[in-house]
Amino acid sequence: MTAVSVIGPDGNTAGKTVELPEEIFAAKVNVPLIHQVVVAQQAAARQGTHSAKTRGEVRGGGKKPYRQKGTGRARQGSLRAPQYAGGGAAHGPVPRSYVQRTPKKMKAAALRGALSDRLSHGRVQVVSGFVDGDVPRTKDAIAVLAAAVGFGVLDRPIRVLVVAHRDDEITWKSLKNVSRVHVLTEDQLNTYDVLASDHVVFTEQALTAFVTRGVGSASSKESATSRSASLRASGTTERSAREGGDRA
């Protein structure tokens, strides 16, 4: 476990810390894997609606420009051939999908690696809240960000990724118009946005939800794996175990 100080709405830590699980924030940083996942994410964002007309799709060009022989010039069949201005494109772009298949385990491993890299450089911070009260206030939120990342957010060209809970409307309204600050929910956190930001700032509520979601899925997989292993050791299959439970 790695302990990180929690910054309050007043900009002070008050001695409060939170533990970051090592399986998420101290994972192996696999650079080729992270690169593959980021490239796939950027490729999936492409519309793929580009299109160019071929010589058969361009209007006109039905008449032969001049006779086949006797002019001394190269033979031509249409003014809409690719070598003419206004002609069709040869091997031009056609609509296509750029989506690359990326397994969920690869995405999760890349995200863990990106978060671990940011934490190893001291660029993961946790705040208990950005505003003290029930009214959104951008000035107070910027002051908390400045205390979290170590310098003024608006004074230097840095990008800050804020991970807030979906129900935290005060944080969303306080930071939605701040330049170079990108706000995401914990279930929207992805590798590209982590790497595109200089600092990652979690709210305490969002961090709890993110860690619970990630560790919970891992523990369920581990329990399922251990159960399958115990059944194999006893000579019983999953299907027979279920059937036996149904009969009982």
PDB file of C-alpha atoms in Angstrom:
ATOM      1  CA  MET A   1       0.000   0.000   0.000  1.00  0.00           C
ATOM      2  CA  THR A   2       1.105   3.533  -0.807  1.00  0.00           C
ATOM      3  CA  ALA A   3      -0.138   6.335   1.417  1.00  0.00           C
ATOM      4  CA  VAL A   4      -1.136   9.644  -0.184  1.00  0.00           C
ATOM      5  CA  SER A   5      -2.131  12.767   1.699  1.00  0.00           C
ATOM      6  CA  VAL A   6      -5.731  13.887   1.309  1.00  0.00           C
ATOM      7  CA  ILE A   7      -6.154  17.619   0.691  1.00  0.00           C
ATOM      8  CA  GLY A   8      -9.260  19.271   2.064  1.00  0.00           C
ATOM      9  CA  PRO A   9     -11.338  22.133   0.630  1.00  0.00           C
ATOM     10  CA  ASP A  10      -9.218  24.563   2.640  1.00  0.00           C
ATOM     11  CA  GLY A  11      -6.050  23.416   0.844  1.00  0.00           C
ATOM     12  CA  ASN A  12      -4.552  21.690   3.906  1.00  0.00           C
ATOM     13  CA  THR A  13      -3.932  17.993   4.506  1.00  0.00           C
ATOM     14  CA  ALA A  14      -4.644  17.997   8.264  1.00  0.00           C
ATOM     15  CA  GLY A  15      -2.637  14.770   8.562  1.00  0.00           C
ATOM     16  CA  LYS A  16      -5.220  12.646   6.709  1.00  0.00           C
ATOM     17  CA  THR A  17      -3.960   9.987   4.306  1.00  0.00           C
ATOM     18  CA  VAL A  18      -5.473   7.340   2.057  1.00  0.00           C
ATOM     19  CA  GLU A  19      -4.000   4.003   1.022  1.00  0.00           C
ATOM     20  CA  LEU A  20      -3.591   3.250  -2.686  1.00  0.00           C
ATOM     21  CA  PRO A  21      -3.608  -0.496  -3.490  1.00  0.00           C
ATOM     22  CA  GLU A  22      -0.393  -1.760  -5.061  1.00  0.00           C
ATOM     23  CA  GLU A  23      -2.192  -3.983  -7.571  1.00  0.00           C
ATOM     24  CA  ILE A  24      -3.524  -0.833  -9.247  1.00  0.00           C
ATOM     25  CA  PHE A  25      -1.017   1.929  -8.481  1.00  0.00           C
ATOM     26  CA  ALA A  26       2.206  -0.106  -8.294  1.00  0.00           C
ATOM     27  CA  ALA A  27       1.739  -2.358 -11.299  1.00  0.00           C
ATOM     28  CA  LYS A  28       4.253  -3.105 -14.018  1.00  0.00           C
ATOM     29  CA  VAL A  29       4.555  -0.370 -16.652  1.00  0.00           C
ATOM     30  CA  ASN A  30       4.433  -2.171 -19.997  1.00  0.00           C
ATOM     31  CA  VAL A  31       5.227   0.579 -22.507  1.00  0.00           C
ATOM     32  CA  PRO A  32       4.480  -1.447 -25.704  1.00  0.00           C
ATOM     33  CA  LEU A  33       1.125  -2.513 -24.247  1.00  0.00           C
ATOM     34  CA  ILE A  34       0.249   1.055 -23.280  1.00  0.00           C
ATOM     35  CA  HIS A  35       1.200   2.231 -26.775  1.00  0.00           C
ATOM     36  CA  GLN A  36      -0.989  -0.406 -28.402  1.00  0.00           C
ATOM     37  CA  VAL A  37      -3.990   0.466 -26.249  1.00  0.00           C
ATOM     38  CA  VAL A  38      -3.603   4.214 -26.843  1.00  0.00           C
ATOM     39  CA  VAL A  39      -3.278   3.745 -30.608  1.00  0.00           C
ATOM     40  CA  ALA A  40      -6.392   1.557 -30.608  1.00  0.00           C
ATOM     41  CA  GLN A  41      -8.299   4.155 -28.583  1.00  0.00           C
ATOM     42  CA  GLN A  42      -7.334   6.956 -30.953  1.00  0.00           C
ATOM     43  CA  ALA A  43      -8.174   4.792 -33.971  1.00  0.00           C
ATOM     44  CA  ALA A  44     -11.623   4.015 -32.568  1.00  0.00           C
ATOM     45  CA  ALA A  45     -12.302   7.756 -32.314  1.00  0.00           C
ATOM     46  CA  ARG A  46     -11.876   8.207 -36.082  1.00  0.00           C
ATOM     47  CA  GLN A  47     -15.106   8.558 -38.042  1.00  0.00           C
ATOM     48  CA  GLY A  48     -13.834   6.754 -41.116  1.00  0.00           C
ATOM     49  CA  THR A  49     -16.287   8.592 -43.388  1.00  0.00           C
ATOM     50  CA  HIS A  50     -13.632   9.785 -45.850  1.00  0.00           C
ATOM     51  CA  SER A  51     -14.466   9.074 -49.485  1.00  0.00           C
ATOM     52  CA  ALA A  52     -13.144  10.003 -52.942  1.00  0.00           C
ATOM     53  CA  LYS A  53     -14.892   9.476 -56.259  1.00  0.00           C
ATOM     54  CA  THR A  54     -13.398   7.126 -58.805  1.00  0.00           C
ATOM     55  CA  ARG A  55     -13.428   7.835 -62.546  1.00  0.00           C
ATOM     56  CA  GLY A  56     -16.679   5.887 -62.804  1.00  0.00           C
ATOM     57  CA  GLU A  57     -18.373   8.113 -60.206  1.00  0.00           C
ATOM     58  CA  VAL A  58     -17.293  11.542 -61.493  1.00  0.00           C
ATOM     59  CA  ARG A  59     -19.878  13.343 -63.625  1.00  0.00           C
ATOM     60  CA  GLY A  60     -19.043  13.660 -67.327  1.00  0.00           C
ATOM     61  CA  GLY A  61     -16.276  12.141 -69.393  1.00  0.00           C
ATOM     62  CA  GLY A  62     -18.480   9.971 -71.560  1.00  0.00           C
ATOM     63  CA  LYS A  63     -17.113  11.279 -74.843  1.00  0.00           C
ATOM     64  CA  LYS A  64     -13.685  10.296 -76.153  1.00  0.00           C
ATOM     65  CA  PRO A  65     -11.491  13.474 -76.125  1.00  0.00           C
ATOM     66  CA  TYR A  66     -10.075  12.896 -79.593  1.00  0.00           C
ATOM     67  CA  ARG A  67      -9.677  10.110 -82.075  1.00  0.00           C
ATOM     68  CA  GLN A  68      -7.569   7.086 -81.266  1.00  0.00           C
ATOM     69  CA  LYS A  69      -4.915   7.465 -83.996  1.00  0.00           C
ATOM     70  CA  GLY A  70      -3.336  10.125 -86.152  1.00  0.00           C
ATOM     71  CA  THR A  71      -2.895  12.942 -83.608  1.00  0.00           C
ATOM     72  CA  GLY A  72       0.569  12.000 -82.350  1.00  0.00           C
ATOM     73  CA  ARG A  73      -0.694  12.193 -78.802  1.00  0.00           C
ATOM     74  CA  ALA A  74      -1.222   9.458 -76.273  1.00  0.00           C
ATOM     75  CA  ARG A  75      -4.523   7.653 -76.616  1.00  0.00           C
ATOM     76  CA  GLN A  76      -7.217   8.772 -74.173  1.00  0.00           C
ATOM     77  CA  GLY A  77     -10.668   7.431 -73.508  1.00  0.00           C
ATOM     78  CA  SER A  78     -12.104   9.946 -71.044  1.00  0.00           C
ATOM     79  CA  LEU A  79     -11.450  13.401 -69.617  1.00  0.00           C
ATOM     80  CA  ARG A  80     -12.341  12.014 -66.187  1.00  0.00           C
ATOM     81  CA  ALA A  81      -9.292   9.733 -66.012  1.00  0.00           C
ATOM     82  CA  PRO A  82      -7.069  10.263 -62.921  1.00  0.00           C
ATOM     83  CA  GLN A  83      -4.374  12.139 -64.874  1.00  0.00           C
ATOM     84  CA  TYR A  84      -6.784  14.934 -65.810  1.00  0.00           C
ATOM     85  CA  ALA A  85      -7.789  17.850 -63.612  1.00  0.00           C
ATOM     86  CA  GLY A  86     -11.309  17.141 -62.437  1.00  0.00           C
ATOM     87  CA  GLY A  87     -10.884  13.447 -63.006  1.00  0.00           C
ATOM     88  CA  GLY A  88     -11.557  10.660 -60.556  1.00  0.00           C
ATOM     89  CA  ALA A  89      -9.093   9.537 -57.872  1.00  0.00           C
ATOM     90  CA  ALA A  90      -7.067   6.387 -58.334  1.00  0.00           C
ATOM     91  CA  HIS A  91      -7.039   4.203 -55.201  1.00  0.00           C
ATOM     92  CA  GLY A  92      -8.605   7.000 -53.152  1.00  0.00           C
ATOM     93  CA  PRO A  93      -9.935   6.636 -49.597  1.00  0.00           C
ATOM     94  CA  VAL A  94     -13.188   4.794 -49.055  1.00  0.00           C
ATOM     95  CA  PRO A  95     -15.391   4.655 -45.933  1.00  0.00           C
ATOM     96  CA  ARG A  96     -14.039   2.139 -43.441  1.00  0.00           C
ATOM     97  CA  SER A  97     -13.855   1.389 -39.743  1.00  0.00           C
ATOM     98  CA  TYR A  98     -10.584   1.911 -37.893  1.00  0.00           C
ATOM     99  CA  VAL A  99     -11.670   0.000 -34.794  1.00  0.00           C
ATOM    100  CA  GLN A 100      -9.012  -2.354 -33.421  1.00  0.00           C
ATOM    101  CA  ARG A 101      -9.933  -5.254 -31.204  1.00  0.00           C
ATOM    102  CA  THR A 102      -8.460  -4.728 -27.744  1.00  0.00           C
ATOM    103  CA  PRO A 103      -9.278  -7.255 -24.987  1.00  0.00           C
ATOM    104  CA  LYS A 104     -10.530  -5.872 -21.670  1.00  0.00           C
ATOM    105  CA  LYS A 105      -7.573  -7.335 -19.805  1.00  0.00           C
ATOM    106  CA  MET A 106      -5.164  -5.390 -22.026  1.00  0.00           C
ATOM    107  CA  LYS A 107      -7.054  -2.143 -21.404  1.00  0.00           C
ATOM    108  CA  ALA A 108      -7.074  -2.749 -17.657  1.00  0.00           C
ATOM    109  CA  ALA A 109      -3.348  -3.582 -17.578  1.00  0.00           C
ATOM    110  CA  ALA A 110      -2.507  -0.478 -19.617  1.00  0.00           C
ATOM    111  CA  LEU A 111      -4.574   1.726 -17.281  1.00  0.00           C
ATOM    112  CA  ARG A 112      -2.863   0.265 -14.220  1.00  0.00           C
ATOM    113  CA  GLY A 113       0.510   0.878 -15.824  1.00  0.00           C
ATOM    114  CA  ALA A 114      -0.342   4.488 -16.671  1.00  0.00           C
ATOM    115  CA  LEU A 115      -1.593   5.208 -13.139  1.00  0.00           C
ATOM    116  CA  SER A 116       1.468   3.514 -11.649  1.00  0.00           C
ATOM    117  CA  ASP A 117       3.746   5.654 -13.794  1.00  0.00           C
ATOM    118  CA  ARG A 118       2.003   8.851 -12.694  1.00  0.00           C
ATOM    119  CA  LEU A 119       2.175   7.821  -9.030  1.00  0.00           C
ATOM    120  CA  SER A 120       5.871   6.928  -9.268  1.00  0.00           C
ATOM    121  CA  HIS A 121       6.525  10.529 -10.330  1.00  0.00           C
ATOM    122  CA  GLY A 122       4.330  11.952  -7.574  1.00  0.00           C
ATOM    123  CA  ARG A 123       1.590  13.063  -9.923  1.00  0.00           C
ATOM    124  CA  VAL A 124      -1.418  11.354  -8.341  1.00  0.00           C
ATOM    125  CA  GLN A 125      -3.223  13.418  -5.715  1.00  0.00           C
ATOM    126  CA  VAL A 126      -6.382  12.925  -3.665  1.00  0.00           C
ATOM    127  CA  VAL A 127      -8.721  15.635  -2.386  1.00  0.00           C
ATOM    128  CA  SER A 128     -11.667  15.223  -0.048  1.00  0.00           C
ATOM    129  CA  GLY A 129     -13.568  17.926  -1.913  1.00  0.00           C
ATOM    130  CA  PHE A 130     -13.066  21.036  -4.015  1.00  0.00           C
ATOM    131  CA  VAL A 131     -15.692  23.283  -2.456  1.00  0.00           C
ATOM    132  CA  ASP A 132     -16.625  23.706   1.191  1.00  0.00           C
ATOM    133  CA  GLY A 133     -20.399  23.982   1.001  1.00  0.00           C
ATOM    134  CA  ASP A 134     -23.289  23.177  -1.285  1.00  0.00           C
ATOM    135  CA  VAL A 135     -22.745  25.938  -3.854  1.00  0.00           C
ATOM    136  CA  PRO A 136     -20.328  25.463  -6.799  1.00  0.00           C
ATOM    137  CA  ARG A 137     -17.420  27.899  -6.760  1.00  0.00           C
ATOM    138  CA  THR A 138     -14.732  27.812  -9.435  1.00  0.00           C
ATOM    139  CA  LYS A 139     -12.324  30.069  -7.546  1.00  0.00           C
ATOM    140  CA  ASP A 140     -12.232  27.726  -4.552  1.00  0.00           C
ATOM    141  CA  ALA A 141     -11.858  24.660  -6.772  1.00  0.00           C
ATOM    142  CA  ILE A 142      -8.872  26.208  -8.567  1.00  0.00           C
ATOM    143  CA  ALA A 143      -7.264  27.006  -5.216  1.00  0.00           C
ATOM    144  CA  VAL A 144      -7.609  23.374  -4.145  1.00  0.00           C
ATOM    145  CA  LEU A 145      -6.105  22.217  -7.455  1.00  0.00           C
ATOM    146  CA  ALA A 146      -3.199  24.608  -6.958  1.00  0.00           C
ATOM    147  CA  ALA A 147      -2.582  23.169  -3.495  1.00  0.00           C
ATOM    148  CA  ALA A 148      -2.809  19.618  -4.846  1.00  0.00           C
ATOM    149  CA  VAL A 149      -0.453  19.874  -7.820  1.00  0.00           C
ATOM    150  CA  GLY A 150       1.988  22.267  -6.149  1.00  0.00           C
ATOM    151  CA  PHE A 151       1.590  25.400  -8.267  1.00  0.00           C
ATOM    152  CA  GLY A 152      -1.029  27.559  -9.921  1.00  0.00           C
ATOM    153  CA  VAL A 153      -3.065  25.673 -12.494  1.00  0.00           C
ATOM    154  CA  LEU A 154      -3.644  28.738 -14.649  1.00  0.00           C
ATOM    155  CA  ASP A 155      -0.064  30.054 -14.377  1.00  0.00           C
ATOM    156  CA  ARG A 156       1.678  27.225 -16.260  1.00  0.00           C
ATOM    157  CA  PRO A 157       0.674  25.239 -19.364  1.00  0.00           C
ATOM    158  CA  ILE A 158      -0.152  21.952 -17.644  1.00  0.00           C
ATOM    159  CA  ARG A 159      -3.099  19.605 -18.023  1.00  0.00           C
ATOM    160  CA  VAL A 160      -4.895  18.231 -14.984  1.00  0.00           C
ATOM    161  CA  LEU A 161      -7.231  15.242 -15.044  1.00  0.00           C
ATOM    162  CA  VAL A 162      -9.839  15.351 -12.280  1.00  0.00           C
ATOM    163  CA  VAL A 163     -11.632  12.092 -11.488  1.00  0.00           C
ATOM    164  CA  ALA A 164     -14.925  12.882  -9.769  1.00  0.00           C
ATOM    165  CA  HIS A 165     -17.906  10.790  -8.790  1.00  0.00           C
ATOM    166  CA  ARG A 166     -20.880  10.897 -11.110  1.00  0.00           C
ATOM    167  CA  ASP A 167     -23.109  12.272  -8.351  1.00  0.00           C
ATOM    168  CA  ASP A 168     -20.656  15.018  -7.331  1.00  0.00           C
ATOM    169  CA  GLU A 169     -22.425  17.878  -9.110  1.00  0.00           C
ATOM    170  CA  ILE A 170     -20.561  20.562  -7.155  1.00  0.00           C
ATOM    171  CA  THR A 171     -17.200  19.427  -8.520  1.00  0.00           C
ATOM    172  CA  TRP A 172     -18.532  19.116 -12.071  1.00  0.00           C
ATOM    173  CA  LYS A 173     -20.072  22.582 -12.064  1.00  0.00           C
ATOM    174  CA  SER A 174     -17.046  24.176 -10.395  1.00  0.00           C
ATOM    175  CA  LEU A 175     -14.477  22.829 -12.883  1.00  0.00           C
ATOM    176  CA  LYS A 176     -16.375  22.371 -16.143  1.00  0.00           C
ATOM    177  CA  ASN A 177     -15.239  25.733 -17.589  1.00  0.00           C
ATOM    178  CA  VAL A 178     -11.627  25.713 -16.362  1.00  0.00           C
ATOM    179  CA  SER A 179      -9.126  25.536 -19.208  1.00  0.00           C
ATOM    180  CA  ARG A 180      -6.608  22.659 -19.219  1.00  0.00           C
ATOM    181  CA  VAL A 181      -8.706  20.785 -16.632  1.00  0.00           C
ATOM    182  CA  HIS A 182     -10.504  17.649 -17.816  1.00  0.00           C
ATOM    183  CA  VAL A 183     -13.124  16.040 -15.576  1.00  0.00           C
ATOM    184  CA  LEU A 184     -14.059  12.354 -15.839  1.00  0.00           C
ATOM    185  CA  THR A 185     -16.016   9.879 -13.754  1.00  0.00           C
ATOM    186  CA  GLU A 186     -14.243   6.897 -12.216  1.00  0.00           C
ATOM    187  CA  ASP A 187     -15.836   4.489 -14.725  1.00  0.00           C
ATOM    188  CA  GLN A 188     -14.678   6.673 -17.659  1.00  0.00           C
ATOM    189  CA  LEU A 189     -11.026   6.685 -16.608  1.00  0.00           C
ATOM    190  CA  ASN A 190      -8.849   5.506 -19.485  1.00  0.00           C
ATOM    191  CA  THR A 191      -5.200   5.191 -20.455  1.00  0.00           C
ATOM    192  CA  TYR A 192      -5.117   7.998 -23.014  1.00  0.00           C
ATOM    193  CA  ASP A 193      -6.520  10.680 -20.702  1.00  0.00           C
ATOM    194  CA  VAL A 194      -4.119   9.636 -17.936  1.00  0.00           C
ATOM    195  CA  LEU A 195      -1.097   9.929 -20.236  1.00  0.00           C
ATOM    196  CA  ALA A 196      -2.363  13.160 -21.810  1.00  0.00           C
ATOM    197  CA  SER A 197      -2.488  14.828 -18.375  1.00  0.00           C
ATOM    198  CA  ASP A 198       0.385  15.984 -16.205  1.00  0.00           C
ATOM    199  CA  HIS A 199      -1.463  15.308 -12.943  1.00  0.00           C
ATOM    200  CA  VAL A 200      -4.318  12.995 -11.967  1.00  0.00           C
ATOM    201  CA  VAL A 201      -6.435  14.270  -9.070  1.00  0.00           C
ATOM    202  CA  PHE A 202      -9.007  11.938  -7.513  1.00  0.00           C
ATOM    203  CA  THR A 203     -11.783  12.989  -5.226  1.00  0.00           C
ATOM    204  CA  GLU A 204     -11.951  10.709  -2.210  1.00  0.00           C
ATOM    205  CA  GLN A 205     -15.396   9.460  -3.210  1.00  0.00           C
ATOM    206  CA  ALA A 206     -14.307   8.689  -6.774  1.00  0.00           C
ATOM    207  CA  LEU A 207     -11.145   6.922  -5.597  1.00  0.00           C
ATOM    208  CA  THR A 208     -13.143   4.665  -3.301  1.00  0.00           C
ATOM    209  CA  ALA A 209     -15.548   3.766  -6.107  1.00  0.00           C
ATOM    210  CA  PHE A 210     -12.700   3.160  -8.574  1.00  0.00           C
ATOM    211  CA  VAL A 211     -10.688   0.949  -6.211  1.00  0.00           C
ATOM    212  CA  THR A 212     -13.776  -0.979  -5.140  1.00  0.00           C
ATOM    213  CA  ARG A 213     -14.777  -1.627  -8.733  1.00  0.00           C
ATOM    214  CA  GLY A 214     -11.291  -2.690  -9.810  1.00  0.00           C
ATOM    215  CA  VAL A 215     -10.346  -4.818  -6.787  1.00  0.00           C
ATOM    216  CA  GLY A 216     -13.809  -6.324  -6.561  1.00  0.00           C
ATOM    217  CA  SER A 217     -13.679  -7.671 -10.102  1.00  0.00           C
ATOM    218  CA  ALA A 218     -10.192  -9.044  -9.541  1.00  0.00           C
ATOM    219  CA  SER A 219     -11.217 -10.781  -6.310  1.00  0.00           C
ATOM    220  CA  SER A 220     -14.269 -12.336  -7.959  1.00  0.00           C
ATOM    221  CA  LYS A 221     -12.107 -13.701 -10.767  1.00  0.00           C
ATOM    222  CA  GLU A 222      -9.638 -15.067  -8.245  1.00  0.00           C
ATOM    223  CA  SER A 223     -12.416 -16.733  -6.255  1.00  0.00           C
ATOM    224  CA  ALA A 224     -13.870 -18.265  -9.414  1.00  0.00           C
ATOM    225  CA  THR A 225     -10.429 -19.511 -10.445  1.00  0.00           C
ATOM    226  CA  SER A 226      -9.734 -21.001  -7.021  1.00  0.00           C
ATOM    227  CA  ARG A 227     -13.155 -22.711  -6.995  1.00  0.00           C
ATOM    228  CA  SER A 228     -12.535 -24.245 -10.419  1.00  0.00           C
ATOM    229  CA  ALA A 229      -9.112 -25.445  -9.284  1.00  0.00           C
ATOM    230  CA  SER A 230     -10.572 -27.074  -6.155  1.00  0.00           C
ATOM    231  CA  LEU A 231     -13.273 -28.809  -8.203  1.00  0.00           C
ATOM    232  CA  ARG A 232     -10.680 -30.128 -10.649  1.00  0.00           C
ATOM    233  CA  ALA A 233      -8.602 -31.417  -7.765  1.00  0.00           C
ATOM    234  CA  SER A 234     -11.593 -33.276  -6.362  1.00  0.00           C
ATOM    235  CA  GLY A 235     -12.536 -34.681  -9.778  1.00  0.00           C
ATOM    236  CA  THR A 236     -15.763 -32.657 -10.024  1.00  0.00           C
ATOM    237  CA  THR A 237     -16.677 -30.347 -12.883  1.00  0.00           C
ATOM    238  CA  GLU A 238     -18.523 -27.044 -12.655  1.00  0.00           C
ATOM    239  CA  ARG A 239     -21.539 -28.528 -14.463  1.00  0.00           C
ATOM    240  CA  SER A 240     -21.832 -31.561 -12.193  1.00  0.00           C
ATOM    241  CA  ALA A 241     -21.479 -29.335  -9.139  1.00  0.00           C
ATOM    242  CA  ARG A 242     -24.331 -27.119 -10.355  1.00  0.00           C
ATOM    243  CA  GLU A 243     -26.500 -30.131 -11.194  1.00  0.00           C
ATOM    244  CA  GLY A 244     -25.852 -31.583  -7.786  1.00  0.00           C
ATOM    245  CA  GLY A 245     -26.901 -28.340  -6.149  1.00  0.00           C
ATOM    246  CA  ASP A 246     -30.065 -28.238  -8.245  1.00  0.00           C
ATOM    247  CA  ARG A 247     -30.987 -31.789  -7.262  1.00  0.00           C
ATOM    248  CA  ALA A 248     -30.458 -30.928  -3.629  1.00  0.00           C
TER     249      ALA A 248
END
